[in-house]
CSV table of C-alpha atoms in Angstrom, one decimal:
chain,number,residue,atom,x,y,z
A,1,MET,CA,-26.2,6.3,2.2
A,2,GLU,CA,-29.2,4.4,0.8
A,3,SER,CA,-29.2,0.7,0.9
A,4,PRO,CA,-28.9,-1.1,-2.4
A,5,GLU,CA,-32.7,-1.7,-2.4
A,6,GLN,CA,-33.2,2.1,-1.9
A,7,ARG,CA,-30.6,3.3,-4.4
A,8,PRO,CA,-32.3,5.6,-6.8
A,9,ARG,CA,-32.2,4.4,-10.4
A,10,GLY,CA,-29.9,6.6,-12.4
A,11,LEU,CA,-28.0,7.9,-9.3
A,12,VAL,CA,-24.7,9.3,-10.4
A,13,ILE,CA,-21.7,8.9,-8.2
A,14,ASN,CA,-18.3,10.4,-8.8
A,15,THR,CA,-16.2,7.3,-9.4
A,16,THR,CA,-12.9,9.2,-10.0
A,17,THR,CA,-12.2,11.4,-6.9
A,18,ALA,CA,-13.2,11.6,-3.2
A,19,SER,CA,-12.2,13.4,-0.1
A,20,PHE,CA,-9.7,11.7,2.3
A,21,ALA,CA,-7.9,13.3,5.2
A,22,GLY,CA,-8.8,16.8,4.1
A,23,ARG,CA,-7.8,16.4,0.5
A,24,SER,CA,-9.1,15.1,-2.8
A,25,VAL,CA,-7.6,11.8,-4.0
A,26,SER,CA,-8.2,9.4,-6.8
A,27,ARG,CA,-10.7,6.8,-5.7
A,28,THR,CA,-8.4,4.1,-7.0
A,29,GLY,CA,-5.1,4.0,-5.2
A,30,TYR,CA,-2.4,1.4,-4.8
A,31,GLY,CA,-1.8,-1.2,-2.1
A,32,ALA,CA,2.0,-1.7,-1.7
A,33,LEU,CA,1.9,-5.2,-0.2
A,34,GLN,CA,2.4,-6.9,-3.5
A,35,LEU,CA,5.7,-4.9,-4.1
A,36,GLY,CA,7.3,-7.6,-2.0
A,37,ARG,CA,6.9,-10.0,-4.9
A,38,LEU,CA,9.5,-7.9,-6.7
A,39,HIS,CA,12.0,-8.0,-3.9
A,40,ASP,CA,14.8,-9.3,-6.1
A,41,ARG,CA,13.8,-6.9,-8.9
A,42,ARG,CA,13.9,-3.6,-7.2
A,43,ASP,CA,14.1,-1.5,-10.4
A,44,GLU,CA,10.9,-3.1,-11.6
A,45,ALA,CA,9.2,-2.3,-8.3
A,46,VAL,CA,10.3,1.3,-8.6
A,47,ALA,CA,9.1,1.5,-12.2
A,48,LEU,CA,5.8,0.0,-11.3
A,49,LEU,CA,5.1,2.6,-8.7
A,50,ARG,CA,6.2,5.4,-11.0
A,51,ARG,CA,3.8,4.0,-13.6
A,52,ALA,CA,1.0,4.1,-11.0
A,53,VAL,CA,1.7,7.8,-10.5
A,54,GLU,CA,1.6,8.3,-14.2
A,55,LEU,CA,-1.8,6.7,-14.3
A,56,GLY,CA,-3.2,9.1,-11.7
A,57,VAL,CA,-2.7,7.2,-8.5
A,58,ASN,CA,-2.1,9.7,-5.6
A,59,HIS,CA,-3.0,7.4,-2.6
A,60,VAL,CA,-0.7,4.6,-1.6
A,61,ASP,CA,-1.3,2.2,1.2
A,62,THR,CA,1.7,0.6,2.9
A,63,ALA,CA,3.3,-0.6,6.2
A,64,GLU,CA,6.9,-1.0,7.4
A,65,PHE,CA,6.2,-4.7,7.8
A,66,TYR,CA,5.3,-5.2,4.1
A,67,GLY,CA,8.3,-7.1,2.7
A,68,PHE,CA,10.3,-6.4,5.9
A,69,GLY,CA,10.6,-2.8,4.9
A,70,PHE,CA,11.0,-3.3,1.2
A,71,ALA,CA,7.7,-1.7,0.2
A,72,ASN,CA,8.5,1.5,2.2
A,73,ALA,CA,12.0,1.6,0.7
A,74,VAL,CA,10.6,1.4,-2.8
A,75,ILE,CA,8.1,4.1,-2.0
A,76,ARG,CA,10.8,6.3,-0.6
A,77,GLU,CA,12.9,5.9,-3.8
A,78,ALA,CA,10.0,6.1,-6.3
A,79,LEU,CA,7.9,9.0,-5.1
A,80,ARG,CA,8.9,12.6,-5.5
A,81,PRO,CA,7.6,15.7,-3.7
A,82,GLY,CA,6.0,17.0,-6.8
A,83,ASP,CA,3.9,13.8,-7.2
A,84,ASP,CA,1.7,14.9,-4.2
A,85,VAL,CA,0.9,11.3,-3.2
A,86,LEU,CA,-0.9,10.7,0.0
A,87,VAL,CA,1.0,7.9,1.8
A,88,VAL,CA,-1.1,5.9,4.3
A,89,THR,CA,0.6,3.4,6.6
A,90,LYS,CA,-0.5,1.2,9.5
A,91,VAL,CA,0.5,-0.1,12.9
A,92,GLY,CA,-0.6,-3.0,15.0
A,93,ALA,CA,1.7,-5.8,13.7
A,94,GLU,CA,5.5,-6.4,13.3
A,95,PRO,CA,7.5,-8.6,10.9
A,96,ASP,CA,8.4,-12.1,12.2
A,97,PRO,CA,10.3,-14.2,9.7
A,98,SER,CA,10.0,-17.3,11.9
A,99,ARG,CA,6.3,-17.7,11.2
A,100,GLN,CA,4.6,-19.1,8.2
A,101,VAL,CA,2.7,-15.9,7.9
A,102,PRO,CA,5.7,-13.7,8.7
A,103,LEU,CA,3.9,-11.4,11.2
A,104,ARG,CA,3.2,-11.1,14.9
A,105,ILE,CA,0.6,-8.9,16.5
A,106,ALA,CA,1.9,-5.7,18.1
A,107,GLN,CA,-1.0,-3.9,19.8
A,108,ARG,CA,0.6,-2.5,23.0
A,109,PRO,CA,1.0,1.3,23.1
A,110,GLU,CA,4.8,1.2,23.1
A,111,GLN,CA,4.7,-1.1,20.1
A,112,LEU,CA,2.4,1.3,18.2
A,113,ARG,CA,4.8,4.2,18.9
A,114,ALA,CA,7.8,2.1,17.8
A,115,ALA,CA,5.9,1.1,14.6
A,116,VAL,CA,5.3,4.8,13.8
A,117,GLU,CA,9.0,5.5,14.2
A,118,ASP,CA,9.8,2.5,12.0
A,119,ASN,CA,7.6,3.8,9.2
A,120,LEU,CA,9.0,7.3,9.5
A,121,ARG,CA,12.5,5.9,9.1
A,122,GLY,CA,11.6,3.5,6.3
A,123,LEU,CA,9.8,6.2,4.3
A,124,GLY,CA,12.3,8.9,5.0
A,125,LEU,CA,9.7,11.2,6.4
A,126,ASP,CA,9.3,13.3,9.5
A,127,HIS,CA,5.5,13.2,9.3
A,128,LEU,CA,3.1,10.4,8.3
A,129,PRO,CA,-0.1,11.8,6.8
A,130,VAL,CA,-2.4,9.0,7.8
A,131,VAL,CA,-1.7,6.0,10.1
A,132,ASN,CA,-4.2,3.2,10.5
A,133,LEU,CA,-4.5,1.4,13.8
A,134,ARG,CA,-5.1,-2.3,12.8
A,135,ARG,CA,-7.1,-3.7,15.7
A,136,LEU,CA,-7.8,-7.2,14.4
A,137,ASP,CA,-11.2,-7.3,16.1
A,138,THR,CA,-13.0,-8.7,13.1
A,139,GLY,CA,-12.5,-10.2,9.6
A,140,PRO,CA,-10.4,-13.2,8.7
A,141,GLY,CA,-7.0,-13.7,10.2
A,142,LEU,CA,-5.2,-13.4,13.6
A,143,ARG,CA,-6.8,-12.3,16.8
A,144,PRO,CA,-5.0,-10.7,19.8
A,145,GLU,CA,-4.3,-12.8,22.8
A,146,GLY,CA,-2.7,-12.4,26.2
A,147,ASP,CA,-0.9,-9.0,26.6
A,148,GLN,CA,-1.9,-8.1,23.1
A,149,VAL,CA,-5.5,-7.6,24.1
A,150,VAL,CA,-5.3,-3.9,24.6
A,151,ASP,CA,-8.0,-1.4,25.5
A,152,LEU,CA,-9.0,0.9,22.7
A,153,ASP,CA,-8.7,4.0,24.9
A,154,ASP,CA,-5.0,3.2,25.7
A,155,GLN,CA,-4.3,2.8,22.0
A,156,LEU,CA,-6.1,6.0,21.0
A,157,ALA,CA,-4.2,7.9,23.7
A,158,THR,CA,-1.0,6.9,22.1
A,159,MET,CA,-2.2,7.7,18.6
A,160,THR,CA,-3.5,11.1,19.5
A,161,ALA,CA,-0.3,11.9,21.4
A,162,LEU,CA,1.7,11.0,18.2
A,163,ARG,CA,-0.7,13.3,16.3
A,164,ASP,CA,-0.2,16.1,18.8
A,165,GLU,CA,3.6,15.7,18.5
A,166,GLY,CA,3.3,16.1,14.7
A,167,LYS,CA,4.6,12.6,13.9
A,168,ILE,CA,1.3,11.6,12.3
A,169,GLY,CA,-1.6,13.5,10.7
A,170,ALA,CA,-4.9,11.7,10.6
A,171,ILE,CA,-5.8,8.4,12.4
A,172,GLY,CA,-7.5,5.5,10.7
A,173,LEU,CA,-8.9,2.2,12.0
A,174,SER,CA,-8.6,-1.3,10.5
A,175,ALA,CA,-10.4,-4.6,11.2
A,176,VAL,CA,-12.8,-3.1,13.7
A,177,THR,CA,-16.3,-3.6,14.8
A,178,PRO,CA,-19.1,-1.0,14.8
A,179,ASP,CA,-18.7,-0.5,18.5
A,180,VAL,CA,-15.0,0.2,18.2
A,181,LEU,CA,-15.7,2.8,15.5
A,182,ARG,CA,-18.4,4.4,17.7
A,183,ARG,CA,-16.0,4.7,20.6
A,184,ALA,CA,-13.2,6.0,18.5
A,185,LEU,CA,-15.2,8.8,16.7
A,186,PRO,CA,-14.3,11.5,19.3
A,187,ALA,CA,-10.6,11.1,18.5
A,188,GLY,CA,-11.3,12.0,14.9
A,189,ILE,CA,-11.2,9.1,12.4
A,190,ALA,CA,-10.2,9.6,8.8
A,191,CYS,CA,-10.8,6.1,7.4
A,192,VAL,CA,-11.8,2.6,8.1
A,193,GLN,CA,-10.1,-0.4,6.5
A,194,ASN,CA,-12.2,-3.6,6.8
A,195,ALA,CA,-12.5,-6.7,4.7
A,196,TYR,CA,-15.4,-6.0,2.4
A,197,SER,CA,-16.4,-6.9,-1.1
A,198,LEU,CA,-19.4,-7.5,-3.4
A,199,VAL,CA,-19.8,-11.0,-1.9
A,200,SER,CA,-18.9,-10.1,1.7
A,201,ARG,CA,-21.0,-7.3,3.1
A,202,GLU,CA,-21.4,-7.9,6.8
A,203,ASP,CA,-20.2,-4.4,7.5
A,204,GLU,CA,-22.9,-2.6,5.4
A,205,ASP,CA,-24.2,-0.7,8.5
A,206,MET,CA,-20.7,0.4,9.4
A,207,LEU,CA,-20.2,1.6,5.8
A,208,ARG,CA,-23.4,3.7,6.1
A,209,ARG,CA,-22.1,5.2,9.3
A,210,CYS,CA,-18.8,6.1,7.7
A,211,VAL,CA,-20.7,7.9,4.9
A,212,GLU,CA,-22.7,9.8,7.5
A,213,GLU,CA,-19.5,10.8,9.4
A,214,GLY,CA,-17.5,11.7,6.3
A,215,ILE,CA,-15.0,8.9,6.9
A,216,ALA,CA,-13.3,7.2,4.0
A,217,TRP,CA,-14.1,3.4,3.5
A,218,VAL,CA,-11.0,1.5,2.3
A,219,PRO,CA,-11.9,-2.2,1.8
A,220,PHE,CA,-9.2,-4.8,1.9
A,221,PHE,CA,-9.9,-8.1,0.1
A,222,PRO,CA,-12.0,-6.1,-2.3
A,223,LEU,CA,-12.5,-9.1,-4.5
A,224,GLY,CA,-13.4,-11.4,-1.7
A,225,GLY,CA,-11.3,-14.5,-1.1
A,226,GLY,CA,-8.0,-13.6,0.7
A,227,PHE,CA,-8.2,-16.8,2.7
A,228,PRO,CA,-9.1,-20.4,1.6
A,229,GLY,CA,-12.8,-21.1,1.6
A,230,LEU,CA,-14.0,-17.5,1.4
A,231,PRO,CA,-16.2,-16.5,-1.6
A,232,LYS,CA,-14.7,-14.6,-4.5
A,233,ALA,CA,-16.5,-12.0,-6.4
A,234,THR,CA,-15.0,-13.2,-9.7
A,235,ASP,CA,-16.6,-16.6,-9.3
A,236,GLU,CA,-20.1,-15.1,-9.4
A,237,PRO,CA,-21.9,-15.8,-12.7
A,238,VAL,CA,-23.6,-12.4,-12.6
A,239,VAL,CA,-20.2,-10.7,-12.3
A,240,ARG,CA,-18.9,-12.6,-15.3
A,241,THR,CA,-22.0,-11.8,-17.3
A,242,VAL,CA,-21.8,-8.1,-16.6
A,243,ALA,CA,-18.1,-8.2,-17.4
A,244,GLU,CA,-18.7,-9.9,-20.8
A,245,SER,CA,-21.4,-7.4,-21.7
A,246,LEU,CA,-19.0,-4.4,-21.0
A,247,GLY,CA,-15.9,-5.9,-22.5
A,248,VAL,CA,-14.0,-5.8,-19.2
A,249,THR,CA,-12.7,-8.4,-16.7
A,250,PRO,CA,-14.7,-9.8,-13.8
A,251,SER,CA,-12.2,-8.2,-11.4
A,252,GLN,CA,-12.8,-4.8,-12.9
A,253,VAL,CA,-16.6,-5.2,-12.5
A,254,ALA,CA,-16.2,-6.2,-8.9
A,255,LEU,CA,-14.0,-3.2,-8.2
A,256,ALA,CA,-16.2,-0.9,-10.1
A,257,TRP,CA,-19.2,-2.0,-8.1
A,258,LEU,CA,-17.5,-0.9,-4.9
A,259,LEU,CA,-17.0,2.6,-6.4
A,260,HIS,CA,-20.7,2.8,-7.5
A,261,HIS,CA,-22.0,1.4,-4.2
A,262,ALA,CA,-20.8,4.1,-1.9
A,263,PRO,CA,-19.3,7.6,-2.6
A,264,ASN,CA,-16.7,7.3,0.2
A,265,THR,CA,-15.1,4.1,-1.0
A,266,LEU,CA,-11.4,4.2,-1.9
A,267,LEU,CA,-9.8,1.2,-3.6
A,268,ILE,CA,-6.2,0.1,-2.9
A,269,PRO,CA,-5.8,-3.0,-5.1
A,270,GLY,CA,-2.2,-4.3,-5.1
A,271,THR,CA,-0.3,-5.9,-7.9
A,272,ALA,CA,3.2,-6.6,-9.1
A,273,ASP,CA,2.1,-6.7,-12.8
A,274,PRO,CA,2.0,-3.5,-14.9
A,275,ALA,CA,-0.9,-4.8,-17.0
A,276,HIS,CA,-3.0,-5.5,-13.9
A,277,LEU,CA,-2.1,-2.1,-12.6
A,278,GLU,CA,-3.5,-0.4,-15.7
A,279,ALA,CA,-6.6,-2.6,-15.5
A,280,ASN,CA,-7.1,-1.6,-11.8
A,281,THR,CA,-6.7,2.1,-12.4
A,282,ALA,CA,-9.2,2.0,-15.3
A,283,VAL,CA,-12.1,0.9,-13.1
A,284,GLY,CA,-13.2,4.4,-12.4
A,285,GLU,CA,-14.1,4.8,-16.1
A,286,ILE,CA,-16.5,1.8,-16.0
A,287,THR,CA,-20.1,2.8,-15.9
A,288,LEU,CA,-22.6,0.4,-14.4
A,289,ASP,CA,-26.2,1.1,-15.3
A,290,ALA,CA,-29.1,0.6,-12.9
A,291,ASP,CA,-29.9,-2.9,-14.3
A,292,ALA,CA,-26.2,-4.0,-13.9
A,293,LEU,CA,-26.1,-2.6,-10.3
A,294,ALA,CA,-29.3,-4.3,-9.4
A,295,ALA,CA,-28.0,-7.6,-10.6
A,296,LEU,CA,-24.7,-7.2,-8.8
A,297,ASP,CA,-26.4,-6.1,-5.6
A,298,SER,CA,-28.1,-9.4,-5.5
A,299,CYS,CA,-24.9,-11.4,-5.3
A,300,SER,CA,-24.3,-11.3,-1.6
A,301,THR,CA,-26.3,-13.3,0.8
A,302,ASN,CA,-24.9,-11.6,3.9
A,303,VAL,CA,-26.2,-8.1,3.6
A,304,PRO,CA,-27.7,-7.0,7.0
């Protein structure tokens, strides 16, 4: 992939579909974390996910620890075999209601295997198409300590064994460094999920490597922010100016930039609001011309 400075003017990128784990998916999927906000309104949660399918979403990102199993239960109820939705889940953490952030790190091989089994039960499946190993080596948030500092090779041995057993399909990585990605490549990696946005592009080199290797790039915190003090794409004057000129929202512009920036980027914005869901799924229809892209490219000060 060319850097923003090298991107040819007028380059056309397919902003609607891309390859992921051997199949074509909509480049805008759905992240199920926010379904937990509808915990006491389960019917609304199911209806929201059904609406996402109606809007063309066929890639849903989840985890058994989202809402203490609620997200997976909603997915199990809402999705039907004929929907042909690629469900992607993750391991590397467990729910812990005693904490302010109700999670604890779970990196040991036996914990990864147990998390796969939990996801299988929660989703009512006998095979998980894609499972992300969330390493927590980089990005904002927790870091492993003590016995949770586990060698990558030991983790990959467990993940590949689960794949050989038919319990999982493709293996993904999350919150990893370029060196971890390099070491993991021989195991076969389908996607990388790292914190990345218009205003936070420290992983630009790793994104390029993923393009070269045919690996899907699935950014979390795609609008920036996520933690207090981190920059937000929607606060950028350029983003607001472009949004006003196109008659869309700043959030839509920031998401659309991600689709235009690299052809392997898949979005998984989450929401509990039907209107926001429709706005998110419409970003693939937004065209950013060369001048808009050049202006937006200049937003980040941390591009390598």
